[in-house]
Amino acid sequence: PPAPLPSFPLFPLIKRRRQRQASMARERRRLLALLAVAVVAAAALCGSVVAGGDVVGDLSAISVGQARNTLVLVESEGVLESHSKFLEMVRGNAAKYGGEVDVRVAWDGGAKEIVLSKWGRWVYDSLVLLAPEAERLGGQSLSAAVADFVEAGHSAVLVGSESMSDETRKAAANCGVQFSDASRVADPFHTAAFDSEVIEASNFLSGAGAKGVLSARATARPVLWRGVGAHVAPSNPLAFSALRGSATAFCPTAKGALSKKKSNLVKFTGTDLSLVSLVQARNNARVAVTGSMAMLSDELFAKEDISSNKFFAEDVTSWVLGYKSLLRSHGLAHRLTESGETQDVYRIKDGLSVSMRVEEWSAAQQRWLPHKPAASGPIQVELTMLDPHLRTNFKTDKEGTFVADVTAPDVYGVFKFVVDYKSRGYSFIHLEEQVPIRPFRHDEYERFITAAYPYYASILSTMAAFFIFGFAILYTK
């Protein structure tokens, strides 16, 4: 029989060598990837330190959203000419604080071609919609696009008109603002001299937080306004009116008479009629809604001697885009009042000191400044366990730090320090810090408690009575 063929161990050796080479190549790629990530992280860290001087609290404008990319959608090319001053104001703010302004025309299909988000990131930071008749935006309905945009924490300016689309009405309703179905607002006692359809509105926002939205120059003269009125429900804590109608304003029917519907009489008459509505969502997104395209037109902007349309529009737009009344908070801390020591667990009736920093962005100086609560109302801190057990106001020290001294309640359990600051016109602040509170240990009570003196007296009196009674029994006949 033929001899068996000799075996060659060369092929297994080559196979093992190739496996080792492939393993070494994978290891090199992994190390290069880790090195690249480390380089990018180091570059980002250095950039944060150089820009703001503090990694946690970067003071650069870009880090707080001031460098905004704004999309302006106009109805037609005619709006570019009739509202050129307003558009120039938006461009001026973008050039001053950083960012770009992209102006698109809706009638030629520009609204359909707009891409609002790409690869999971929003392309624009804010929207200014001067297209009341638009129905589509970014490949979806206008109301859905605006709702998604606001829910993502971005801001929008929504302007309606007498011929606005149902999508515009729905977008406003999603924000808590209901437009009237009637024609434009009428006010026979506050009509402009040059046009009977233009009203002079001077019922501005007032009270706490008003200075955070409107300046003194914006309320010095009435606002010339012509358009469709709206209503903001008083029970809505997120929406409010920057400009209301006077007591004689109403939304007339097609025949010019007052509507007989009870709902319209309640919502769209007098001071319940909202001309310019503002919304600040729980995620601090801001929305402005108005039914007047004419309020932002060059025609009414030019009448600076009898109106404050230009300054009013500038203040409202700056508020919506986040150039003013923007707050941030950090450094919520607690410690013992006497020793200044921070503990994981405190004892009932301990004196505690709570402190935090609240700063307001200054667009003029491009940096954070200590917030002054006088304009927005006091900031309070609560110590809660299911329900608040105590509540007190913060006080500011010389360095602008908010400090409050409290006494731990005579109840033990897991408490929380809660700062829930919601002032109209300013950014919302919500902070929580968990603080357990324990009872006294058995060796921490006082030797003699004042409240127990009656019990001490009763014991001593019982003992004395026992000895006296025993003495009387033993030594008397």
Short mmCIF file of C-alpha atoms in Angstrom, two decimals:
data_model
loop_
_atom_site.label_atom_id
_atom_site.label_comp_id
_atom_site.label_asym_id
_atom_site.label_seq_id
_atom_site.Cartn_x
_atom_site.Cartn_y
_atom_site.Cartn_z
CA PRO A 1 0.00 0.00 0.00
CA PRO A 2 1.16 3.59 -0.62
CA ALA A 3 2.83 5.39 2.24
CA PRO A 4 0.72 8.06 4.08
CA LEU A 5 1.32 11.71 3.14
CA PRO A 6 3.37 13.66 5.63
CA SER A 7 1.50 16.26 7.72
CA PHE A 8 2.59 19.89 7.39
CA PRO A 9 2.18 22.00 10.61
CA LEU A 10 2.77 25.19 8.61
CA PHE A 11 -0.91 26.00 7.98
CA PRO A 12 -1.98 26.06 11.69
CA LEU A 13 0.98 28.33 12.44
CA ILE A 14 -0.04 30.77 9.71
CA LYS A 15 -3.62 30.74 11.00
CA ARG A 16 -2.57 31.51 14.58
CA ARG A 17 -0.23 34.28 13.38
CA ARG A 18 -3.03 35.95 11.44
CA GLN A 19 -5.32 35.76 14.47
CA ARG A 20 -2.68 37.44 16.63
CA GLN A 21 -2.19 40.18 14.01
CA ALA A 22 -5.95 40.81 13.81
CA SER A 23 -6.16 41.00 17.61
CA MET A 24 -3.27 43.47 17.76
CA ALA A 25 -4.91 45.59 15.04
CA ARG A 26 -8.18 45.72 17.00
CA GLU A 27 -6.32 46.73 20.14
CA ARG A 28 -4.51 49.53 18.26
CA ARG A 29 -7.82 50.86 16.90
CA ARG A 30 -9.35 50.82 20.38
CA LEU A 31 -6.40 52.72 21.87
CA LEU A 32 -6.52 55.29 19.04
CA ALA A 33 -10.25 55.81 19.65
CA LEU A 34 -9.67 56.34 23.38
CA LEU A 35 -6.86 58.78 22.59
CA ALA A 36 -9.09 60.75 20.22
CA VAL A 37 -11.86 60.99 22.83
CA ALA A 38 -9.34 62.17 25.43
CA VAL A 39 -8.00 64.85 23.06
CA VAL A 40 -11.51 66.14 22.24
CA ALA A 41 -12.49 66.24 25.94
CA ALA A 42 -9.29 68.11 26.84
CA ALA A 43 -9.91 70.63 24.07
CA ALA A 44 -13.48 71.20 25.23
CA LEU A 45 -12.34 71.61 28.84
CA CYS A 46 -9.69 74.13 27.86
CA GLY A 47 -12.19 76.03 25.75
CA SER A 48 -14.64 76.26 28.62
CA VAL A 49 -11.95 77.54 31.00
CA VAL A 50 -10.69 80.14 28.52
CA ALA A 51 -14.17 81.39 27.60
CA GLY A 52 -15.72 81.71 31.02
CA GLY A 53 -13.03 81.15 33.61
CA ASP A 54 -15.23 78.51 35.23
CA VAL A 55 -16.12 75.11 33.87
CA VAL A 56 -19.39 74.87 35.80
CA GLY A 57 -20.59 78.45 35.31
CA ASP A 58 -19.41 79.46 31.85
CA LEU A 59 -20.06 83.17 31.37
CA SER A 60 -19.81 83.24 27.59
CA ALA A 61 -22.88 84.28 25.64
CA ILE A 62 -22.96 81.14 23.54
CA SER A 63 -23.19 78.87 26.60
CA VAL A 64 -26.44 80.50 27.76
CA GLY A 65 -28.12 80.53 24.36
CA GLN A 66 -27.56 84.18 23.44
CA ALA A 67 -25.96 83.32 20.10
CA ARG A 68 -29.29 82.27 18.62
CA ASN A 69 -30.01 81.08 15.12
CA THR A 70 -33.42 82.57 14.38
CA LEU A 71 -35.81 81.53 11.62
CA VAL A 72 -38.11 84.28 10.35
CA LEU A 73 -40.95 83.02 8.17
CA VAL A 74 -42.84 85.78 6.31
CA GLU A 75 -46.09 85.49 4.38
CA SER A 76 -44.84 87.00 1.12
CA GLU A 77 -42.14 89.22 -0.28
CA GLY A 78 -44.38 92.19 0.42
CA VAL A 79 -43.94 91.61 4.15
CA LEU A 80 -40.18 92.06 3.69
CA GLU A 81 -40.90 95.66 2.67
CA SER A 82 -43.86 96.44 4.94
CA HIS A 83 -42.10 95.07 8.05
CA SER A 84 -38.51 95.94 7.20
CA LYS A 85 -37.90 97.86 10.45
CA PHE A 86 -38.99 94.95 12.61
CA LEU A 87 -36.84 92.52 10.61
CA GLU A 88 -33.92 94.91 10.89
CA MET A 89 -34.40 95.00 14.66
CA VAL A 90 -34.27 91.18 14.82
CA ARG A 91 -31.12 91.16 12.68
CA GLY A 92 -29.57 93.89 14.83
CA ASN A 93 -30.07 91.90 18.03
CA ALA A 94 -28.58 88.82 16.38
CA ALA A 95 -25.55 90.80 15.23
CA LYS A 96 -25.16 92.41 18.64
CA TYR A 97 -25.46 89.28 20.77
CA GLY A 98 -24.33 86.66 18.27
CA GLY A 99 -26.22 84.33 15.97
CA GLU A 100 -27.76 84.38 12.51
CA VAL A 101 -31.18 85.24 11.08
CA ASP A 102 -32.61 83.14 8.26
CA VAL A 103 -35.56 84.79 6.48
CA ARG A 104 -37.80 82.55 4.38
CA VAL A 105 -40.92 83.31 2.33
CA ALA A 106 -43.84 80.94 2.88
CA TRP A 107 -45.92 81.52 -0.25
CA ASP A 108 -43.34 80.11 -2.71
CA GLY A 109 -43.01 76.81 -0.87
CA GLY A 110 -40.23 77.96 1.42
CA ALA A 111 -42.08 76.70 4.50
CA LYS A 112 -42.09 73.14 3.15
CA GLU A 113 -38.37 73.15 2.42
CA ILE A 114 -37.38 74.33 5.90
CA VAL A 115 -35.54 71.76 8.01
CA LEU A 116 -36.10 72.46 11.71
CA SER A 117 -34.13 69.50 13.04
CA LYS A 118 -31.35 67.42 11.56
CA TRP A 119 -29.78 64.28 13.00
CA GLY A 120 -31.63 64.77 16.26
CA ARG A 121 -30.45 68.38 16.71
CA TRP A 122 -32.49 71.53 16.22
CA VAL A 123 -31.15 73.77 13.47
CA TYR A 124 -32.80 76.91 14.87
CA ASP A 125 -33.05 78.25 18.42
CA SER A 126 -36.04 80.53 17.91
CA LEU A 127 -38.90 81.11 15.46
CA VAL A 128 -40.52 84.36 14.34
CA LEU A 129 -43.62 83.50 12.32
CA LEU A 130 -44.96 86.43 10.30
CA ALA A 131 -47.01 84.09 8.10
CA PRO A 132 -50.55 83.91 9.52
CA GLU A 133 -51.88 81.91 6.56
CA ALA A 134 -49.15 79.24 6.65
CA GLU A 135 -50.31 75.68 7.25
CA ARG A 136 -47.10 73.65 6.93
CA LEU A 137 -43.66 74.07 8.44
CA GLY A 138 -40.69 71.76 8.16
CA GLY A 139 -42.60 68.91 6.55
CA GLN A 140 -45.40 68.80 9.15
CA SER A 141 -48.39 70.85 10.17
CA LEU A 142 -47.65 74.28 11.59
CA SER A 143 -49.26 73.56 14.96
CA ALA A 144 -47.34 70.29 15.41
CA ALA A 145 -44.05 71.92 14.40
CA VAL A 146 -44.50 74.80 16.85
CA ALA A 147 -45.55 72.42 19.65
CA ASP A 148 -42.49 70.20 19.14
CA PHE A 149 -40.25 73.25 18.94
CA VAL A 150 -41.54 74.71 22.21
CA GLU A 151 -41.50 71.36 24.01
CA ALA A 152 -37.80 71.11 23.13
CA GLY A 153 -37.17 74.31 25.12
CA HIS A 154 -37.03 76.81 22.25
CA SER A 155 -38.92 80.08 21.85
CA ALA A 156 -41.31 81.40 19.23
CA VAL A 157 -43.14 84.57 18.17
CA LEU A 158 -46.52 83.78 16.58
CA VAL A 159 -48.36 86.54 14.72
CA GLY A 160 -51.90 86.15 13.44
CA SER A 161 -54.26 88.25 11.34
CA GLU A 162 -57.88 88.45 10.18
CA SER A 163 -57.18 85.82 7.49
CA MET A 164 -55.08 83.46 9.62
CA SER A 165 -55.24 79.73 8.97
CA ASP A 166 -56.71 77.14 11.27
CA GLU A 167 -53.20 75.84 11.94
CA THR A 168 -52.17 79.24 13.28
CA ARG A 169 -55.18 79.27 15.58
CA LYS A 170 -54.40 75.74 16.71
CA ALA A 171 -50.74 76.60 17.36
CA ALA A 172 -51.85 79.50 19.58
CA ALA A 173 -54.42 77.31 21.35
CA ASN A 174 -51.72 74.74 22.13
CA CYS A 175 -49.90 77.51 24.01
CA GLY A 176 -53.01 78.49 25.98
CA VAL A 177 -54.08 81.46 23.82
CA GLN A 178 -57.49 81.35 22.10
CA PHE A 179 -58.12 83.67 19.15
CA SER A 180 -61.55 85.19 18.62
CA ASP A 181 -63.65 83.97 15.68
CA ALA A 182 -64.99 87.47 15.15
CA SER A 183 -63.46 90.27 13.12
CA ARG A 184 -60.86 92.73 14.34
CA VAL A 185 -61.06 94.39 17.75
CA ALA A 186 -63.08 97.57 18.06
CA ASP A 187 -62.85 100.28 20.71
CA PRO A 188 -64.91 103.40 19.91
CA PHE A 189 -63.44 105.37 22.82
CA HIS A 190 -59.77 104.66 22.06
CA THR A 191 -59.49 105.03 18.29
CA ALA A 192 -56.50 106.53 16.52
CA ALA A 193 -57.16 109.86 14.82
CA PHE A 194 -55.61 108.83 11.50
CA ASP A 195 -57.44 105.47 11.15
CA SER A 196 -60.74 104.41 12.71
CA GLU A 197 -59.73 100.71 12.63
CA VAL A 198 -56.56 101.29 14.67
CA ILE A 199 -56.99 101.40 18.45
CA GLU A 200 -54.72 102.93 21.05
CA ALA A 201 -53.99 100.31 23.70
CA SER A 202 -52.37 101.35 26.98
CA ASN A 203 -53.45 98.61 29.40
CA PHE A 204 -49.95 97.19 29.89
CA LEU A 205 -48.71 94.40 32.10
CA SER A 206 -48.34 95.54 35.71
CA GLY A 207 -47.43 94.10 39.07
CA ALA A 208 -44.55 91.87 40.11
CA GLY A 209 -42.39 90.83 37.19
CA ALA A 210 -43.66 93.53 34.81
CA LYS A 211 -40.26 95.21 34.69
CA GLY A 212 -38.75 91.94 33.58
CA VAL A 213 -40.69 92.19 30.30
CA LEU A 214 -41.47 95.84 29.57
CA SER A 215 -39.26 98.86 30.14
CA ALA A 216 -40.44 102.38 30.96
CA ARG A 217 -40.02 103.59 27.37
CA ALA A 218 -42.30 100.78 26.12
CA THR A 219 -45.17 101.93 28.35
CA ALA A 220 -44.65 105.69 28.00
CA ARG A 221 -47.10 105.94 25.07
CA PRO A 222 -49.98 103.76 23.87
CA VAL A 223 -49.46 100.98 21.34
CA LEU A 224 -51.19 101.34 17.98
CA TRP A 225 -52.89 98.02 17.31
CA ARG A 226 -55.19 96.54 14.63
CA GLY A 227 -56.08 92.86 14.45
CA VAL A 228 -57.85 89.89 16.04
CA GLY A 229 -58.21 89.67 19.79
CA ALA A 230 -57.46 86.67 21.97
CA HIS A 231 -58.19 85.34 25.42
CA VAL A 232 -55.92 83.90 28.10
CA ALA A 233 -57.60 81.82 30.78
CA PRO A 234 -57.03 83.30 34.26
CA SER A 235 -56.50 79.79 35.59
CA ASN A 236 -53.49 79.27 33.30
CA PRO A 237 -50.37 79.90 35.44
CA LEU A 238 -48.03 79.91 32.44
CA ALA A 239 -49.73 82.46 30.16
CA PHE A 240 -50.38 86.14 30.79
CA SER A 241 -51.10 89.31 28.83
CA ALA A 242 -48.47 91.92 28.10
CA LEU A 243 -51.13 94.18 26.55
CA ARG A 244 -54.86 94.06 27.23
CA GLY A 245 -57.85 95.87 25.81
CA SER A 246 -59.51 98.72 27.62
CA ALA A 247 -62.85 98.43 29.41
CA THR A 248 -64.66 99.54 26.21
CA ALA A 249 -62.91 97.14 23.79
CA PHE A 250 -64.79 94.23 22.23
CA CYS A 251 -64.74 91.85 19.26
CA PRO A 252 -67.75 92.73 17.06
CA THR A 253 -69.66 90.35 14.80
CA ALA A 254 -69.71 90.62 11.00
CA LYS A 255 -72.51 93.20 11.32
CA GLY A 256 -70.47 95.28 13.76
CA ALA A 257 -72.57 94.47 16.80
CA LEU A 258 -71.64 92.91 20.10
CA SER A 259 -71.85 89.12 20.14
CA LYS A 260 -74.78 87.62 22.03
CA LYS A 261 -72.89 84.44 22.93
CA LYS A 262 -72.22 84.28 26.63
CA SER A 263 -68.78 82.73 26.11
CA ASN A 264 -67.72 85.58 23.82
CA LEU A 265 -69.01 88.19 26.25
CA VAL A 266 -66.88 86.70 29.00
CA LYS A 267 -63.70 86.11 26.98
CA PHE A 268 -63.50 88.76 24.27
CA THR A 269 -64.70 91.97 25.88
CA GLY A 270 -63.10 94.60 28.08
CA THR A 271 -59.95 93.85 29.99
CA ASP A 272 -60.42 90.10 29.42
CA LEU A 273 -59.44 90.74 25.80
CA SER A 274 -55.73 90.02 25.29
CA LEU A 275 -53.96 91.88 22.50
CA VAL A 276 -50.43 90.56 23.10
CA SER A 277 -50.11 87.30 25.07
CA LEU A 278 -46.94 85.83 26.55
CA VAL A 279 -46.30 82.25 27.62
CA GLN A 280 -43.43 80.85 29.65
CA ALA A 281 -43.50 77.06 29.67
CA ARG A 282 -42.29 74.89 32.53
CA ASN A 283 -39.09 74.21 30.58
CA ASN A 284 -38.53 78.01 30.39
CA ALA A 285 -39.40 78.15 26.70
CA ARG A 286 -41.04 81.47 25.83
CA VAL A 287 -43.81 82.26 23.34
CA ALA A 288 -45.39 85.55 22.26
CA VAL A 289 -48.78 85.53 20.49
CA THR A 290 -50.55 88.48 18.91
CA GLY A 291 -53.26 88.85 16.32
CA SER A 292 -51.91 92.06 14.79
CA MET A 293 -49.52 92.12 11.85
CA ALA A 294 -50.07 95.88 11.68
CA MET A 295 -48.53 96.42 15.14
CA LEU A 296 -45.14 95.38 13.73
CA SER A 297 -45.45 97.25 10.42
CA ASP A 298 -43.24 100.13 9.32
CA GLU A 299 -46.30 102.35 9.08
CA LEU A 300 -47.02 102.21 12.81
CA PHE A 301 -43.34 101.97 13.78
CA ALA A 302 -42.81 105.37 12.17
CA LYS A 303 -45.35 107.10 14.44
CA GLU A 304 -42.94 107.34 17.38
CA ASP A 305 -44.38 110.69 18.48
CA ILE A 306 -47.75 109.15 19.39
CA SER A 307 -46.95 105.47 19.95
CA SER A 308 -44.38 103.13 21.49
CA ASN A 309 -44.78 100.27 19.00
CA LYS A 310 -41.07 100.10 18.25
CA PHE A 311 -39.96 99.92 21.89
CA PHE A 312 -42.81 97.60 22.86
CA ALA A 313 -41.97 95.17 20.05
CA GLU A 314 -38.28 95.33 20.91
CA ASP A 315 -38.92 94.52 24.59
CA VAL A 316 -41.28 91.64 23.81
CA THR A 317 -38.95 90.18 21.18
CA SER A 318 -35.92 90.49 23.46
CA TRP A 319 -37.84 88.75 26.24
CA VAL A 320 -38.93 85.89 23.98
CA LEU A 321 -35.46 85.37 22.51
CA GLY A 322 -33.88 85.25 25.97
CA TYR A 323 -31.96 88.54 25.92
CA LYS A 324 -33.52 89.69 29.21
CA SER A 325 -34.95 88.32 32.48
CA LEU A 326 -32.89 85.14 32.17
CA LEU A 327 -31.97 83.63 35.55
CA ARG A 328 -29.72 80.81 36.65
CA SER A 329 -29.10 79.35 40.09
CA HIS A 330 -26.38 77.19 41.58
CA GLY A 331 -24.66 76.38 44.85
CA LEU A 332 -27.65 75.39 47.00
CA ALA A 333 -25.99 74.50 50.33
CA HIS A 334 -27.02 73.95 53.95
CA ARG A 335 -25.04 73.96 57.17
CA LEU A 336 -25.35 74.36 60.93
CA THR A 337 -25.76 77.99 61.90
CA GLU A 338 -23.38 77.83 64.89
CA SER A 339 -20.49 75.76 63.56
CA GLY A 340 -20.97 76.21 59.80
CA GLU A 341 -20.54 72.46 59.34
CA THR A 342 -22.48 70.61 56.64
CA GLN A 343 -23.82 67.27 57.87
CA ASP A 344 -25.51 64.35 56.18
CA VAL A 345 -28.10 64.10 58.96
CA TYR A 346 -29.33 66.93 61.18
CA ARG A 347 -31.12 66.82 64.53
CA ILE A 348 -34.52 68.23 65.37
CA LYS A 349 -34.49 71.85 66.57
CA ASP A 350 -31.05 72.45 65.03
CA GLY A 351 -30.39 75.94 63.69
CA LEU A 352 -29.75 75.62 59.94
CA SER A 353 -28.49 78.11 57.36
CA VAL A 354 -29.45 77.69 53.68
CA SER A 355 -27.65 79.59 50.93
CA MET A 356 -27.68 79.73 47.12
CA ARG A 357 -26.60 81.94 44.24
CA VAL A 358 -29.09 83.46 41.77
CA GLU A 359 -27.73 85.42 38.82
CA GLU A 360 -29.33 87.32 35.97
CA TRP A 361 -27.91 87.55 32.48
CA SER A 362 -26.99 91.06 31.32
CA ALA A 363 -27.07 91.24 27.54
CA ALA A 364 -25.50 94.70 27.58
CA GLN A 365 -22.47 93.56 29.59
CA GLN A 366 -22.49 89.98 28.26
CA ARG A 367 -22.02 88.45 31.70
CA TRP A 368 -23.95 87.18 34.71
CA LEU A 369 -24.80 89.67 37.46
CA PRO A 370 -26.30 89.09 40.94
CA HIS A 371 -30.07 89.04 40.72
CA LYS A 372 -32.04 91.69 42.57
CA PRO A 373 -35.31 90.11 43.76
CA ALA A 374 -36.99 93.46 44.43
CA ALA A 375 -38.21 93.62 40.83
CA SER A 376 -39.47 90.02 40.68
CA GLY A 377 -40.64 89.36 44.23
CA PRO A 378 -39.00 87.52 47.15
CA ILE A 379 -37.40 84.11 46.73
CA GLN A 380 -38.53 81.56 49.29
CA VAL A 381 -37.20 78.25 50.58
CA GLU A 382 -39.35 75.48 52.01
CA LEU A 383 -38.52 72.54 54.25
CA THR A 384 -40.98 69.87 53.19
CA MET A 385 -41.87 66.29 54.00
CA LEU A 386 -44.92 65.60 51.82
CA ASP A 387 -46.19 69.02 52.95
CA PRO A 388 -44.21 72.18 53.77
CA HIS A 389 -43.32 72.32 57.47
CA LEU A 390 -41.80 75.79 57.24
CA ARG A 391 -41.32 78.52 54.65
CA THR A 392 -39.14 81.62 54.81
CA ASN A 393 -37.74 84.32 52.52
CA PHE A 394 -34.15 84.52 51.42
CA LYS A 395 -32.08 87.58 52.28
CA THR A 396 -29.14 88.79 50.24
CA ASP A 397 -25.72 89.53 51.67
CA LYS A 398 -23.08 91.95 50.34
CA GLU A 399 -21.80 89.44 47.80
CA GLY A 400 -25.24 88.77 46.35
CA THR A 401 -25.65 85.35 47.97
CA PHE A 402 -29.16 84.43 49.11
CA VAL A 403 -29.16 83.26 52.73
CA ALA A 404 -31.98 82.04 54.98
CA ASP A 405 -31.83 80.87 58.62
CA VAL A 406 -34.32 78.22 59.70
CA THR A 407 -34.86 75.96 62.69
CA ALA A 408 -35.37 72.25 62.06
CA PRO A 409 -38.91 71.25 63.04
CA ASP A 410 -39.64 68.99 66.01
CA VAL A 411 -40.48 66.18 63.57
CA TYR A 412 -37.98 63.62 62.37
CA GLY A 413 -37.94 62.05 58.92
CA VAL A 414 -36.57 62.63 55.41
CA PHE A 415 -37.07 66.29 54.52
CA LYS A 416 -36.19 68.32 51.43
CA PHE A 417 -35.09 71.91 51.02
CA VAL A 418 -37.16 73.11 48.05
CA VAL A 419 -36.72 76.36 46.12
CA ASP A 420 -39.62 76.74 43.66
CA TYR A 421 -39.35 80.26 42.27
CA LYS A 422 -41.95 81.24 39.69
CA SER A 423 -42.11 84.96 39.07
CA ARG A 424 -44.00 86.26 36.06
CA GLY A 425 -41.59 87.40 33.37
CA TYR A 426 -38.50 85.69 34.82
CA SER A 427 -37.04 82.23 34.32
CA PHE A 428 -38.38 79.56 36.63
CA ILE A 429 -36.05 78.12 39.27
CA HIS A 430 -36.62 74.74 40.91
CA LEU A 431 -34.05 73.19 43.21
CA GLU A 432 -34.32 70.34 45.71
CA GLU A 433 -31.88 69.06 48.34
CA GLN A 434 -32.68 66.04 50.52
CA VAL A 435 -31.99 66.49 54.24
CA PRO A 436 -32.72 63.73 56.80
CA ILE A 437 -33.60 64.91 60.31
CA ARG A 438 -33.25 62.56 63.30
CA PRO A 439 -34.62 62.76 66.85
CA PHE A 440 -32.56 63.23 70.01
CA ARG A 441 -30.53 60.26 71.16
CA HIS A 442 -31.16 58.98 74.68
CA ASP A 443 -28.08 60.78 76.01
CA GLU A 444 -28.83 64.10 74.30
CA TYR A 445 -31.89 65.08 76.31
CA GLU A 446 -31.60 67.54 79.19
CA ARG A 447 -31.21 66.06 82.64
CA PHE A 448 -34.30 67.82 83.94
CA ILE A 449 -36.91 68.90 81.45
CA THR A 450 -38.92 71.99 82.33
CA ALA A 451 -42.10 70.57 80.88
CA ALA A 452 -41.80 67.56 83.25
CA TYR A 453 -41.69 69.61 86.48
CA PRO A 454 -45.33 68.73 87.36
CA TYR A 455 -44.47 65.03 87.10
CA TYR A 456 -41.39 65.52 89.28
CA ALA A 457 -43.56 67.30 91.87
CA SER A 458 -46.16 64.54 91.83
CA ILE A 459 -43.48 61.86 92.45
CA LEU A 460 -41.88 63.82 95.29
CA SER A 461 -45.25 64.54 96.86
CA THR A 462 -46.21 60.85 96.67
CA MET A 463 -42.95 59.86 98.36
CA ALA A 464 -43.38 62.47 101.08
CA ALA A 465 -46.95 61.41 101.70
CA PHE A 466 -45.86 57.76 102.02
CA PHE A 467 -43.23 58.58 104.68
CA ILE A 468 -45.63 60.82 106.61
CA PHE A 469 -48.35 58.17 106.53
CA GLY A 470 -45.90 55.45 107.63
CA PHE A 471 -44.58 57.64 110.45
CA ALA A 472 -48.10 58.34 111.61
CA ILE A 473 -49.04 54.65 111.64
CA LEU A 474 -45.90 53.55 113.46
CA TYR A 475 -45.59 56.25 116.11
CA THR A 476 -49.15 57.17 116.96
CA LYS A 477 -51.67 55.28 119.07
#
